[in-house]
Tab-separated table of C-alpha atoms and ligand atoms in Angstrom:
chain	number	residue	atom	x	y	z
O	741	MET	CA	-24.355	240.549	114.135
O	742	GLU	CA	-21.044	242.020	113.719
O	743	ARG	CA	-19.877	240.334	110.356
O	744	LEU	CA	-23.496	241.042	108.986
O	745	ILE	CA	-23.165	244.680	109.490
O	746	SER	CA	-20.043	244.994	107.258
O	747	ILE	CA	-21.805	242.980	104.565
O	748	VAL	CA	-25.094	245.070	104.856
O	749	LEU	CA	-23.149	248.308	104.785
O	750	ALA	CA	-21.186	247.344	101.731
O	751	ALA	CA	-24.419	246.657	100.088
O	752	TYR	CA	-25.900	249.824	101.266
O	753	PHE	CA	-23.023	252.001	100.321
O	754	ALA	CA	-23.045	250.189	97.000
O	755	ILE	CA	-26.801	251.430	96.471
O	756	LEU	CA	-25.760	254.687	97.371
O	757	ALA	CA	-22.916	254.681	94.930
O	758	GLY	CA	-25.651	253.585	92.394
O	759	ALA	CA	-27.932	256.362	93.472
O	760	ALA	CA	-25.163	258.855	93.230
O	761	GLN	CA	-24.178	258.013	89.614
O	762	ALA	CA	-27.920	258.088	88.695
O	763	HIS	CA	-28.579	261.553	89.870
O	764	SER	CA	-26.668	264.447	89.356
O	765	GLU	CA	-27.064	265.855	92.821
O	766	PRO	CA	-27.791	262.929	95.240
O	767	GLU	CA	-29.190	263.732	98.674
O	768	ALA	CA	-27.510	262.126	101.747
O	769	PRO	CA	-29.782	259.806	103.698
O	770	THR	CA	-31.045	261.849	106.696
O	771	GLU	CA	-32.474	258.750	108.416
O	772	ALA	CA	-31.377	255.081	108.491
O	773	PRO	CA	-34.051	253.015	106.683
O	774	VAL	CA	-35.905	250.451	108.910
O	775	LEU	CA	-35.788	247.088	107.484
O	776	GLU	CA	-37.786	243.812	108.169
O	777	LEU	CA	-35.935	240.313	108.046
O	778	GLU	CA	-36.604	239.543	104.381
O	779	ALA	CA	-35.100	243.034	103.221
O	780	LEU	CA	-32.178	242.489	105.854
O	781	LEU	CA	-31.326	239.146	104.739
O	782	ALA	CA	-31.343	240.503	101.185
O	783	ALA	CA	-29.092	243.145	101.962
O	784	PHE	CA	-26.650	240.907	103.937
O	785	GLY	CA	-26.615	238.491	100.731
O	786	TRP	CA	-27.834	235.760	103.063
O	787	ASP	CA	-29.387	233.123	101.157
O	788	PHE	CA	-31.098	230.164	103.244
O	789	GLU	CA	-30.896	227.955	100.102
O	790	ASP	CA	-27.194	228.213	99.470
O	791	ALA	CA	-26.239	228.164	103.207
O	792	GLN	CA	-24.071	225.311	104.192
O	793	ILE	CA	-23.603	224.180	107.706
O	794	ARG	CA	-19.882	223.709	108.692
O	795	ILE	CA	-19.293	221.317	111.817
O	796	VAL	CA	-16.185	221.765	113.922
O	797	LYS	CA	-15.511	219.447	116.880
O	798	VAL	CA	-13.854	221.544	119.424
O	799	ALA	CA	-13.719	218.757	122.277
O	800	ASP	CA	-15.365	215.403	123.252
O	801	GLY	CA	-19.068	215.973	123.423
O	802	LEU	CA	-18.949	219.546	122.195
O	803	HIS	CA	-19.224	220.838	118.534
O	804	VAL	CA	-19.687	224.336	116.851
O	805	LEU	CA	-21.984	224.798	113.742
O	806	PHE	CA	-21.288	227.572	111.525
O	807	GLY	CA	-24.017	228.574	109.225
O	808	LEU	CA	-25.757	231.965	108.818
O	809	GLY	CA	-26.140	234.185	111.899
O	810	GLY	CA	-24.610	233.461	115.434
O	811	ASN	CA	-22.236	230.509	116.045
O	812	ILE	CA	-24.124	227.436	117.516
O	813	ALA	CA	-22.235	225.317	120.310
O	814	VAL	CA	-23.730	221.708	120.611
O	815	SER	CA	-23.289	219.670	123.770
O	816	SER	CA	-24.136	215.954	122.860
O	817	GLY	CA	-24.196	212.725	124.899
O	818	GLU	CA	-26.108	210.453	127.233
O	819	ASP	CA	-28.632	213.053	128.108
O	820	GLY	CA	-29.242	214.283	124.749
O	821	VAL	CA	-28.674	217.528	122.614
O	822	LEU	CA	-28.269	221.024	124.009
O	823	VAL	CA	-27.570	223.944	121.843
O	824	VAL	CA	-26.390	227.327	122.580
O	825	ASP	CA	-28.040	229.546	119.975
O	826	ASP	CA	-30.145	228.289	117.085
O	827	GLN	CA	-30.002	230.706	114.080
O	828	PHE	CA	-33.107	230.485	111.964
O	829	PRO	CA	-36.016	228.399	111.478
O	830	GLN	CA	-35.553	228.257	107.538
O	831	LEU	CA	-32.018	226.646	108.345
O	832	MET	CA	-33.389	224.162	110.826
O	833	PRO	CA	-33.631	221.224	108.344
O	834	LYS	CA	-29.734	221.625	107.298
O	835	ILE	CA	-28.972	222.200	111.316
O	836	LYS	CA	-30.630	219.058	112.014
O	837	LYS	CA	-28.752	217.151	109.226
O	838	ALA	CA	-25.546	218.404	110.774
O	839	LEU	CA	-26.583	217.357	114.140
O	840	ARG	CA	-27.140	213.752	112.540
O	841	GLU	CA	-23.456	213.635	111.676
O	842	PHE	CA	-22.341	213.201	115.295
O	843	ALA	CA	-25.675	213.074	117.401
O	844	ASP	CA	-29.435	212.920	117.487
O	845	ASP	CA	-31.345	215.570	115.520
O	846	ASP	CA	-33.865	216.128	118.593
O	847	VAL	CA	-32.570	219.225	120.417
O	848	ASP	CA	-33.755	218.809	123.967
O	849	VAL	CA	-32.490	222.153	125.221
O	850	ALA	CA	-31.770	225.567	123.684
O	851	ILE	CA	-30.021	228.273	125.324
O	852	ASN	CA	-30.144	231.727	123.943
O	853	THR	CA	-27.061	234.004	124.470
O	854	HIS	CA	-29.355	236.827	123.665
O	855	TRP	CA	-32.567	237.779	121.870
O	856	HIS	CA	-31.220	239.158	118.477
O	857	PHE	CA	-32.802	237.446	115.611
O	858	ASP	CA	-29.693	235.777	114.161
O	859	HIS	CA	-29.098	233.785	117.378
O	860	ALA	CA	-32.511	233.040	118.654
O	861	GLU	CA	-35.129	232.900	115.858
O	862	GLY	CA	-34.485	228.978	115.614
O	863	ASN	CA	-36.666	229.191	118.839
O	864	LEU	CA	-39.539	229.283	116.610
O	865	THR	CA	-39.031	225.850	115.303
O	866	LEU	CA	-37.641	224.270	118.489
O	867	GLY	CA	-40.239	225.708	120.710
O	868	LYS	CA	-42.820	224.010	118.602
O	869	GLU	CA	-40.987	220.741	118.977
O	870	GLY	CA	-40.969	220.868	122.599
O	871	THR	CA	-37.418	221.934	123.124
O	872	GLN	CA	-36.676	223.543	126.510
O	873	ILE	CA	-35.507	227.145	125.856
O	874	ILE	CA	-33.470	229.041	128.350
O	875	ALA	CA	-32.343	232.780	128.383
O	876	HIS	CA	-31.486	235.582	130.666
O	877	LYS	CA	-34.656	237.111	132.106
O	878	ASN	CA	-34.084	240.343	130.181
O	879	SER	CA	-33.912	238.624	126.913
O	880	ARG	CA	-37.170	237.086	127.486
O	881	GLU	CA	-38.624	240.433	128.566
O	882	LYS	CA	-37.259	241.883	125.103
O	883	MET	CA	-38.726	238.981	123.141
O	884	LEU	CA	-42.260	239.986	124.226
O	885	THR	CA	-42.451	243.090	122.289
O	886	ASP	CA	-41.143	244.505	118.916
O	887	ASN	CA	-37.794	246.042	119.140
O	888	ILE	CA	-35.861	248.329	116.894
O	889	VAL	CA	-32.231	247.482	116.653
O	890	ASN	CA	-30.150	250.329	115.503
O	891	LEU	CA	-27.263	249.181	113.156
O	892	VAL	CA	-26.447	252.905	112.621
O	893	ILE	CA	-26.816	252.714	108.736
O	894	VAL	CA	-29.913	250.628	108.781
O	895	LYS	CA	-32.367	249.661	111.597
O	896	TYR	CA	-33.746	246.335	111.919
O	897	ASP	CA	-37.433	245.951	113.078
O	898	GLN	CA	-37.232	242.667	115.265
O	899	LYS	CA	-40.590	241.414	115.879
O	900	ALA	CA	-41.937	240.045	119.197
O	901	TYR	CA	-41.406	236.219	119.488
O	902	PRO	CA	-44.543	234.043	119.452
O	903	ALA	CA	-45.434	232.173	122.674
O	904	HIS	CA	-43.913	228.897	121.502
O	905	GLY	CA	-40.587	230.762	120.795
O	906	LEU	CA	-40.282	232.102	124.359
O	907	PRO	CA	-37.808	230.847	126.944
O	908	ASP	CA	-39.551	228.522	129.454
O	909	VAL	CA	-36.875	229.133	132.051
O	910	THR	CA	-34.880	232.359	132.752
O	911	PHE	CA	-32.083	233.228	135.130
O	912	ASP	CA	-30.877	236.641	136.718
O	913	LYS	CA	-27.067	236.504	137.677
O	914	ALA	CA	-25.964	232.754	137.282
O	915	MET	CA	-27.534	229.389	136.788
O	916	SER	CA	-26.008	225.641	136.503
O	917	TYR	CA	-27.397	223.234	134.390
O	918	PHE	CA	-25.996	219.668	134.749
O	919	TYR	CA	-26.208	217.899	131.440
O	920	ASN	CA	-24.275	215.097	129.493
O	921	GLY	CA	-21.982	214.410	132.470
O	922	GLY	CA	-20.941	218.266	132.977
O	923	GLU	CA	-21.687	221.519	134.580
O	924	ILE	CA	-23.054	224.047	131.939
O	925	GLU	CA	-22.797	227.472	133.694
O	926	LEU	CA	-24.921	230.374	132.558
O	927	LEU	CA	-23.453	233.690	133.682
O	928	HIS	CA	-24.767	237.349	133.380
O	929	PHE	CA	-22.692	240.376	134.547
O	930	GLY	CA	-24.864	243.186	133.556
O	931	ALA	CA	-25.708	244.781	130.341
O	932	ALA	CA	-22.992	244.478	127.694
O	933	HIS	CA	-23.908	243.813	123.997
O	934	THR	CA	-27.622	243.849	125.052
O	935	SER	CA	-29.244	244.119	128.521
O	936	GLY	CA	-29.752	240.201	128.432
O	937	ASP	CA	-26.531	238.667	127.532
O	938	ALA	CA	-25.541	235.226	128.827
O	939	ALA	CA	-21.955	233.690	128.570
O	940	VAL	CA	-22.149	229.984	128.813
O	941	ILE	CA	-19.393	227.973	130.215
O	942	PHE	CA	-19.103	224.077	129.638
O	943	ARG	CA	-16.898	223.227	132.656
O	944	LYS	CA	-16.262	219.597	131.412
O	945	GLN	CA	-14.729	220.691	127.986
O	946	ASN	CA	-13.335	223.999	129.550
O	947	ALA	CA	-14.995	225.958	126.866
O	948	VAL	CA	-17.186	229.210	126.590
O	949	HIS	CA	-19.739	230.544	124.322
O	950	MET	CA	-19.766	234.389	124.621
O	951	GLY	CA	-22.585	235.339	122.363
O	952	ASP	CA	-22.049	238.745	120.760
O	953	ILE	CA	-20.065	240.099	123.919
O	954	PHE	CA	-16.958	238.820	122.108
O	955	ASN	CA	-16.780	238.537	118.232
O	956	ASN	CA	-13.540	238.009	116.507
O	957	THR	CA	-14.712	239.639	113.006
O	958	GLY	CA	-13.900	243.291	113.821
O	959	TYR	CA	-15.036	245.617	116.312
O	960	PRO	CA	-18.288	244.325	118.242
O	961	PHE	CA	-21.526	245.702	117.643
O	962	ILE	CA	-23.078	247.473	120.878
O	963	ASP	CA	-26.797	247.414	120.851
O	964	ALA	CA	-26.796	250.779	122.904
O	965	GLY	CA	-30.484	251.221	121.981
O	966	ASN	CA	-31.543	248.154	123.666
O	967	GLY	CA	-29.372	248.490	127.047
O	968	GLY	CA	-25.916	247.728	125.597
O	969	HIS	CA	-22.858	249.695	126.715
O	970	ILE	CA	-19.259	249.604	126.007
O	971	ASP	CA	-18.340	249.674	129.766
O	972	GLY	CA	-20.462	246.561	130.100
O	973	MET	CA	-18.864	244.976	127.257
O	974	ILE	CA	-15.405	245.474	128.954
O	975	SER	CA	-16.377	244.289	132.246
O	976	PHE	CA	-18.640	241.334	131.294
O	977	CYS	CA	-15.530	239.989	129.340
O	978	GLU	CA	-13.132	240.730	132.309
O	979	LYS	CA	-15.514	238.685	134.666
O	980	VAL	CA	-15.789	235.771	132.327
O	981	LEU	CA	-11.977	235.933	131.869
O	982	ALA	CA	-11.755	235.598	135.715
O	983	GLU	CA	-13.909	232.184	135.600
O	984	ILE	CA	-11.612	230.597	132.793
O	985	ASP	CA	-7.799	230.169	132.108
O	986	ASP	CA	-5.523	230.628	129.266
O	987	ASP	CA	-6.652	227.007	127.772
O	988	THR	CA	-10.206	227.675	127.663
O	989	ILE	CA	-11.722	227.273	124.310
O	990	VAL	CA	-13.733	230.433	123.513
O	991	ILE	CA	-16.678	230.432	121.050
O	992	PRO	CA	-17.281	233.838	119.817
O	993	GLY	CA	-20.875	234.940	118.615
O	994	HIS	CA	-19.376	235.350	115.212
O	995	GLY	CA	-16.175	234.475	113.958
O	996	PRO	CA	-13.640	231.276	114.507
O	997	VAL	CA	-13.194	229.453	117.730
O	998	THR	CA	-10.363	230.579	119.504
O	999	ARG	CA	-8.722	230.621	123.224
O	1000	ALA	CA	-8.927	233.043	126.192
O	1001	PRO	CA	-5.670	235.065	125.384
O	1002	GLU	CA	-7.288	236.366	122.267
O	1003	MET	CA	-10.406	237.432	124.169
O	1004	ARG	CA	-8.016	239.120	126.607
O	1005	ARG	CA	-6.270	241.137	123.857
O	1006	TYR	CA	-9.791	242.065	122.596
O	1007	VAL	CA	-10.695	243.507	125.923
O	1008	GLU	CA	-7.292	245.535	126.085
O	1009	ILE	CA	-8.405	247.089	122.620
O	1010	LEU	CA	-11.899	247.799	123.605
O	1011	ARG	CA	-10.439	249.541	126.903
O	1012	THR	CA	-7.945	251.636	125.233
O	1013	THR	CA	-10.371	252.759	122.330
O	1014	ARG	CA	-13.033	253.474	124.876
O	1015	ASP	CA	-10.659	255.757	127.135
O	1016	ARG	CA	-9.489	257.749	124.037
O	1017	ILE	CA	-13.108	258.200	122.793
O	1018	LYS	CA	-14.301	259.231	126.333
O	1019	ALA	CA	-11.302	261.717	126.503
O	1020	MET	CA	-12.601	263.180	123.312
O	1021	ILE	CA	-15.997	263.456	124.335
O	1022	ASP	CA	-14.764	264.991	127.614
O	1023	ASP	CA	-12.859	267.591	125.473
O	1024	GLY	CA	-16.271	268.527	123.677
O	1025	MET	CA	-15.533	266.760	120.561
O	1026	SER	CA	-18.522	265.771	118.381
O	1027	LEU	CA	-19.009	262.489	116.954
O	1028	GLU	CA	-17.886	263.550	113.498
O	1029	GLU	CA	-14.680	265.100	115.014
O	1030	ILE	CA	-14.164	261.683	116.814
O	1031	VAL	CA	-14.495	259.697	113.641
O	1032	ALA	CA	-12.201	262.071	111.772
O	1033	ALA	CA	-9.623	261.699	114.525
O	1034	GLU	CA	-9.361	257.986	114.010
O	1035	PRO	CA	-9.048	256.827	117.569
O	1036	THR	CA	-8.900	253.117	116.699
O	1037	ALA	CA	-6.550	253.320	113.684
O	1038	GLU	CA	-3.798	251.293	114.999
O	1039	PHE	CA	-6.033	248.322	115.895
O	1040	ASN	CA	-8.111	248.291	112.861
O	1041	GLU	CA	-5.741	245.762	110.709
O	1042	GLU	CA	-5.210	243.678	113.780
O	1043	LEU	CA	-8.928	243.192	114.245
O	1044	GLY	CA	-9.627	242.887	110.555
O	1045	ALA	CA	-12.007	245.768	110.901
O	1046	GLY	CA	-13.114	247.934	107.504
O	1047	ALA	CA	-14.400	251.328	107.608
O	1048	PRO	CA	-18.098	250.457	107.966
O	1049	ASN	CA	-17.414	248.514	110.924
O	1050	VAL	CA	-15.213	251.185	112.611
O	1051	ALA	CA	-17.760	253.897	111.953
O	1052	ILE	CA	-20.459	251.705	113.596
O	1053	TYR	CA	-18.291	251.070	116.495
O	1054	LEU	CA	-17.382	254.633	117.066
O	1055	ASP	CA	-20.985	255.599	116.872
O	1056	ARG	CA	-22.215	252.881	119.436
O	1057	VAL	CA	-19.367	253.648	121.694
O	1058	TYR	CA	-20.291	257.411	121.470
O	1059	ALA	CA	-23.957	256.526	121.954
O	1060	SER	CA	-23.049	254.431	125.192
O	1061	LEU	CA	-20.777	257.097	126.706
O	1062	THR	CA	-23.261	260.043	126.089
O	1063	LYS	CA	-26.524	258.521	127.223
F	214	ZN	ZN1	-26.267	240.369	118.747
């Protein structure tokens, strides 16, 4: 959800700027507005009609589809088609068209890295078609009810998933799925981005899909209102890094495909900034004072993080550490 937040914030600030020009004494918003999908997508500037699906082959039998929302990993081979994350029902015709470029467009299995709409709403189409859906048990639990996702400047009202969009299979700590001639390992190391994250390792191709625990589009979004925690982000990544090697292909939740060393560097930055923010909290500093002290400044350019992204990261790290 990371990249989206930057965009929505830019749109939101543009609206505020417009309001400021229109009124001589604009009032600052006191409460972030709660948006539903249509309004949120409009704010993101996301257009399902214009969206293009880009296909990148990362290894034999493993592709990544980039569209709108979370990156989709696709395992294809003799057993059929397995995807990790499935974006949106509105994009499914385009996703299927992309699949036909190298495989069948019947999706046999869909793994959700977590329950956020931009990663799992495609379940609504796939579930109806008989696709087997797999997720962490806490993600399925979250899908049973409406949830507010606090993106700091806006809040998103994520609706409960209908029965046909729910996972058929869940796991707790780890699960192995043997498919297309290789082991696909689902791992959960406690709450991180949400309370129900899964990292998915494709052992045959030496690749991993990290969901939103690892994004290389700036600082990560931590859904602290739904069990996410900065300490969990760090430890989850470290435990996955212990399972892979420097050559492992890393598919982030959002952003370009990379290798394990970039994720190791990301963890270093999270740890350094987390420790600084914790020390500031222990010194009695308020969130506003911490934002003003710019504890992330030296890393912002390296991560390509703009001001809204930094502000959201600081807010959610602060929320994690003061819960
Ligand atoms: Zn997410």
